[in-house]
């Protein structure tokens, strides 16, 4: 019997996590690395729903998804008793109403620029007069808000709007996750992705602070999924290229 299946551990985790007898999982639909939904009536797919299903099976409880369009909307419900856990990128600015598991995966964030741009390195983009389009409330937006000193952030309400503004207004750069920017640049020869990254976005599982008692169980579950090879198989099958497993148990807590 593993520590995850011991009766006392299961009872404690269920007591901390269940909402109306179910494991209710908040999904950020804008994070296409982890979750995909073809249309509002379609079943969700991806690494996050698959991991949620395995956690529900480990707990032997019913699973229910709570879908959100943005991470800001997910966090707005953290204190409202709506979800048990949520799949989000780690950032200290999101730690006001939630606690985070150790990160289980990560991906680089960088910039896409016009093909004729003089920028060759991500660090060069933080310069006076430079305007950067990006999705408001994303993990890389929160990082840039804390670290940029000179460049101006131009916030869009959706990732698609950020791309539109970057092109329409001829902004200097578009910030985003490398895998998504690589896909965009492959379709647009007038744009290129910088080789260097400005940060790495770590993916973790958030719990409302009043459910923090379940954090040790959640960490142990994620560690088992990594060590067993299950997470690696899910990423190969369900995630786009570029998402990498983060090993170890200490990095990434806000």
Coordinates of N, CA and C in Angstrom, one line a residue, residues 89-199:
X89 N -0.2 28.4 -14.0 CA 1.3 28.7 -13.9 C 1.6 29.3 -12.6
X90 N 2.7 29.0 -12.0 CA 3.1 29.5 -10.7 C 3.5 31.0 -10.9
X91 N 3.0 31.8 -10.0 CA 3.5 33.2 -9.9 C 3.2 33.7 -8.5
X92 N 4.2 34.5 -7.8 CA 3.9 35.0 -6.5 C 2.7 35.9 -6.4
X93 N 2.3 36.6 -7.5 CA 1.2 37.5 -7.5 C -0.1 36.7 -7.5
X94 N -0.1 35.4 -7.7 CA -1.3 34.6 -7.6 C -1.4 33.9 -6.3
X95 N -0.5 34.2 -5.4 CA -0.5 33.5 -4.1 C -1.3 34.1 -3.0
X96 N -2.0 35.2 -3.3 CA -2.8 35.8 -2.3 C -4.0 35.0 -1.8
X97 N -4.6 34.2 -2.7 CA -5.8 33.4 -2.3 C -5.5 31.9 -2.5
X98 N -4.3 31.5 -2.9 CA -4.1 30.1 -3.2 C -2.7 29.7 -2.8
X99 N -2.5 28.4 -2.7 CA -1.2 27.8 -2.5 C -0.9 26.9 -3.7
X100 N 0.4 26.7 -4.0 CA 0.7 25.9 -5.2 C 1.5 24.7 -4.8
X101 N 1.3 23.6 -5.6 CA 2.1 22.5 -5.5 C 3.5 22.8 -6.1
X102 N 4.4 21.8 -5.9 CA 5.7 21.9 -6.6 C 5.4 21.8 -8.1
X103 N 6.1 22.6 -8.9 CA 5.8 22.6 -10.3 C 6.1 21.2 -10.9
X104 N 5.3 20.8 -11.9 CA 5.6 19.5 -12.5 C 6.0 19.7 -14.0
X105 N 5.9 20.8 -14.6 CA 6.3 21.0 -16.0 C 6.6 22.5 -16.2
X106 N 7.3 22.8 -17.3 CA 7.7 24.2 -17.6 C 7.9 24.4 -19.1
X107 N 7.9 25.6 -19.5 CA 8.1 26.0 -20.9 C 8.7 27.4 -20.9
X108 N 9.5 27.7 -21.9 CA 10.1 29.0 -22.1 C 9.1 30.0 -22.6
X109 N 9.3 31.3 -22.1 CA 8.5 32.4 -22.6 C 9.5 33.3 -23.3
X110 N 9.2 33.8 -24.5 CA 10.1 34.7 -25.2 C 9.3 35.7 -26.1
X111 N 9.9 36.3 -27.1 CA 9.3 37.3 -27.9 C 9.3 36.8 -29.4
X112 N 8.2 37.3 -30.1 CA 8.3 37.2 -31.5 C 8.4 38.7 -32.0
X113 N 9.2 38.9 -33.0 CA 9.5 40.3 -33.5 C 9.3 40.3 -35.0
X114 N 9.2 41.5 -35.6 CA 9.2 41.5 -37.1 C 10.5 40.9 -37.6
X115 N 10.5 40.3 -38.8 CA 11.7 39.7 -39.3 C 12.8 40.6 -39.5
X116 N 12.6 41.9 -39.7 CA 13.6 42.9 -39.9 C 14.0 43.6 -38.7
X117 N 13.5 43.2 -37.5 CA 13.9 43.8 -36.2 C 15.4 43.6 -36.0
X118 N 16.0 44.6 -35.3 CA 17.4 44.5 -34.9 C 17.6 43.7 -33.6
X119 N 16.5 43.3 -33.0 CA 16.6 42.5 -31.7 C 17.1 41.1 -32.0
X120 N 18.1 40.6 -31.3 CA 18.6 39.2 -31.4 C 18.6 38.5 -30.1
X121 N 18.3 39.2 -29.0 CA 18.3 38.6 -27.7 C 17.1 39.2 -26.9
X122 N 16.5 38.3 -26.1 CA 15.3 38.8 -25.3 C 15.6 39.9 -24.4
X123 N 16.8 40.0 -23.8 CA 17.1 41.1 -22.9 C 17.2 42.4 -23.6
X124 N 17.4 42.4 -24.9 CA 17.5 43.7 -25.6 C 16.1 44.4 -25.8
X125 N 15.1 43.6 -25.6 CA 13.7 44.2 -25.8 C 13.3 45.2 -24.7
X126 N 13.9 45.1 -23.5 CA 13.6 46.0 -22.5 C 14.3 47.3 -22.7
X127 N 13.8 48.1 -23.5 CA 14.5 49.4 -23.9 C 13.5 50.5 -23.9
X128 N 13.9 51.7 -23.7 CA 12.9 52.9 -23.8 C 12.3 52.9 -25.2
X129 N 11.0 53.2 -25.2 CA 10.2 53.4 -26.4 C 9.7 52.1 -27.0
X130 N 10.1 51.0 -26.5 CA 9.7 49.7 -27.0 C 8.3 49.3 -26.5
X131 N 7.4 48.8 -27.4 CA 6.1 48.4 -27.0 C 5.9 46.9 -27.2
X132 N 5.4 46.2 -26.2 CA 5.3 44.8 -26.2 C 3.8 44.4 -26.1
X133 N 3.3 43.7 -27.0 CA 1.9 43.2 -26.9 C 1.9 41.9 -26.2
X134 N 0.9 41.6 -25.3 CA 0.8 40.4 -24.6 C -0.6 40.2 -24.0
X135 N -0.9 39.0 -23.6 CA -2.1 38.6 -23.0 C -2.2 39.0 -21.5
X136 N -3.1 39.8 -21.1 CA -3.2 40.4 -19.8 C -3.5 39.2 -18.8
X137 N -2.7 39.2 -17.7 CA -2.9 38.2 -16.6 C -2.2 36.9 -16.8
X138 N -1.6 36.7 -18.0 CA -0.8 35.5 -18.1 C 0.4 35.4 -17.2
X139 N 1.0 34.3 -17.0 CA 2.1 34.2 -16.1 C 3.3 35.0 -16.6
X140 N 3.5 35.0 -17.9 CA 4.6 35.8 -18.4 C 4.3 37.3 -18.3
X141 N 3.1 37.7 -18.4 CA 2.7 39.1 -18.1 C 3.1 39.5 -16.7
X142 N 2.7 38.6 -15.7 CA 3.0 38.9 -14.3 C 4.5 39.0 -14.1
X143 N 5.3 38.2 -14.8 CA 6.7 38.2 -14.7 C 7.3 39.5 -15.3
X144 N 6.8 39.9 -16.4 CA 7.3 41.1 -17.1 C 6.9 42.3 -16.3
X145 N 5.8 42.3 -15.7 CA 5.4 43.5 -14.9 C 6.3 43.7 -13.7
X146 N 6.9 42.6 -13.2 CA 7.8 42.7 -12.1 C 9.2 43.0 -12.5
X147 N 9.6 42.7 -13.7 CA 11.0 42.7 -14.1 C 11.4 43.8 -15.2
X148 N 10.5 44.2 -16.0 CA 10.8 45.2 -17.0 C 11.1 46.5 -16.4
X149 N 12.0 47.2 -16.9 CA 12.4 48.6 -16.4 C 12.1 49.7 -17.4
X150 N 12.0 49.4 -18.7 CA 11.9 50.5 -19.7 C 10.8 50.3 -20.7
X151 N 10.7 49.1 -21.2 CA 9.7 48.8 -22.3 C 8.2 49.0 -21.8
X152 N 7.3 49.3 -22.7 CA 5.9 49.4 -22.3 C 5.1 48.2 -22.7
X153 N 4.3 47.7 -21.7 CA 3.4 46.6 -22.0 C 2.1 47.0 -22.5
X154 N 1.6 46.4 -23.6 CA 0.3 46.7 -24.2 C -0.5 45.5 -24.0
X155 N -1.5 45.6 -23.0 CA -2.2 44.4 -22.6 C -3.5 44.2 -23.4
X156 N -3.6 43.0 -23.9 CA -4.8 42.6 -24.6 C -5.6 41.6 -23.8
X157 N -6.9 41.5 -24.1 CA -7.8 40.7 -23.2 C -7.8 39.2 -23.6
X158 N -7.2 38.9 -24.8 CA -7.1 37.5 -25.2 C -5.8 37.4 -26.0
X159 N -5.3 36.1 -26.0 CA -4.0 35.9 -26.8 C -4.2 36.3 -28.3
X160 N -5.4 36.1 -28.8 CA -5.7 36.4 -30.2 C -5.6 37.9 -30.5
X161 N -6.2 38.7 -29.5 CA -6.2 40.1 -29.6 C -4.7 40.7 -29.5
X162 N -3.9 40.0 -28.7 CA -2.5 40.5 -28.6 C -1.8 40.3 -29.9
X163 N -2.0 39.2 -30.6 CA -1.5 39.0 -32.0 C -2.0 40.1 -32.9
X164 N -3.3 40.3 -32.9 CA -3.9 41.3 -33.8 C -3.3 42.7 -33.5
X165 N -3.1 43.1 -32.3 CA -2.6 44.4 -32.0 C -1.1 44.5 -32.4
X166 N -0.3 43.4 -32.2 CA 1.1 43.4 -32.6 C 1.2 43.7 -34.0
X167 N 0.4 43.1 -34.8 CA 0.5 43.3 -36.3 C -0.2 44.6 -36.7
X168 N -1.4 44.9 -36.3 CA -2.1 46.1 -36.7 C -1.4 47.4 -36.4
X169 N -0.9 47.4 -35.1 CA -0.2 48.7 -34.6 C 1.3 48.7 -34.8
X170 N 1.8 47.6 -35.5 CA 3.2 47.5 -35.7 C 4.0 47.7 -34.4
X171 N 3.7 46.9 -33.4 CA 4.4 47.0 -32.1 C 5.7 46.3 -32.3
X172 N 6.6 46.5 -31.3 CA 8.0 46.1 -31.5 C 8.2 44.6 -31.2
X173 N 7.3 44.0 -30.3 CA 7.4 42.6 -30.0 C 6.1 42.1 -29.4
X174 N 5.9 40.8 -29.5 CA 4.8 40.1 -28.9 C 5.4 39.0 -27.9
X175 N 5.0 39.1 -26.7 CA 5.4 38.2 -25.7 C 4.5 36.9 -25.6
X176 N 5.1 35.8 -25.4 CA 4.3 34.6 -25.3 C 5.1 33.3 -25.0
X177 N 4.4 32.2 -25.0 CA 5.1 30.9 -24.8 C 5.7 30.5 -26.1
X178 N 7.0 30.0 -26.0 CA 7.7 29.7 -27.2 C 7.0 28.7 -28.1
X179 N 6.4 27.7 -27.6 CA 5.7 26.7 -28.5 C 4.6 27.4 -29.3
X180 N 3.9 28.4 -28.7 CA 2.8 29.1 -29.4 C 3.4 30.1 -30.4
X181 N 4.5 30.7 -30.0 CA 5.1 31.7 -30.9 C 5.8 31.0 -32.1
X182 N 6.4 29.8 -31.9 CA 7.0 29.1 -33.0 C 6.0 28.7 -34.0
X183 N 4.8 28.3 -33.5 CA 3.7 27.9 -34.5 C 3.2 29.1 -35.3
X184 N 3.1 30.3 -34.6 CA 2.7 31.5 -35.3 C 3.7 31.9 -36.3
X185 N 5.0 31.9 -36.0 CA 6.1 32.3 -36.9 C 6.2 31.4 -38.1
X186 N 5.9 30.1 -37.9 CA 5.9 29.2 -39.0 C 4.9 29.5 -40.1
X187 N 3.8 30.2 -39.7 CA 2.8 30.6 -40.7 C 3.0 32.0 -41.2
X188 N 3.9 32.8 -40.7 CA 4.1 34.2 -41.0 C 5.6 34.5 -41.2
X189 N 6.1 34.5 -42.5 CA 7.5 34.7 -42.8 C 8.0 36.1 -42.4
X190 N 7.1 37.0 -42.2 CA 7.5 38.4 -41.8 C 7.8 38.5 -40.3
X191 N 7.7 37.4 -39.6 CA 8.0 37.4 -38.1 C 9.0 36.3 -37.8
X192 N 9.7 36.5 -36.7 CA 10.6 35.5 -36.2 C 10.6 35.5 -34.7
X193 N 11.0 34.3 -34.1 CA 11.0 34.1 -32.7 C 12.5 34.3 -32.2
X194 N 12.7 35.0 -31.2 CA 14.0 35.2 -30.6 C 14.5 33.8 -30.0
X195 N 15.7 33.5 -30.2 CA 16.3 32.2 -29.7 C 16.3 32.2 -28.1
X196 N 16.6 33.3 -27.5 CA 16.7 33.3 -26.0 C 15.4 33.5 -25.4
X197 N 15.2 33.2 -24.1 CA 14.0 33.3 -23.4 C 14.1 34.4 -22.3
X198 N 13.0 35.1 -22.0 CA 13.1 36.0 -20.8 C 12.8 35.4 -19.5
X199 N 12.1 34.2 -19.6 CA 11.8 33.5 -18.3 C 11.3 32.1 -18.7

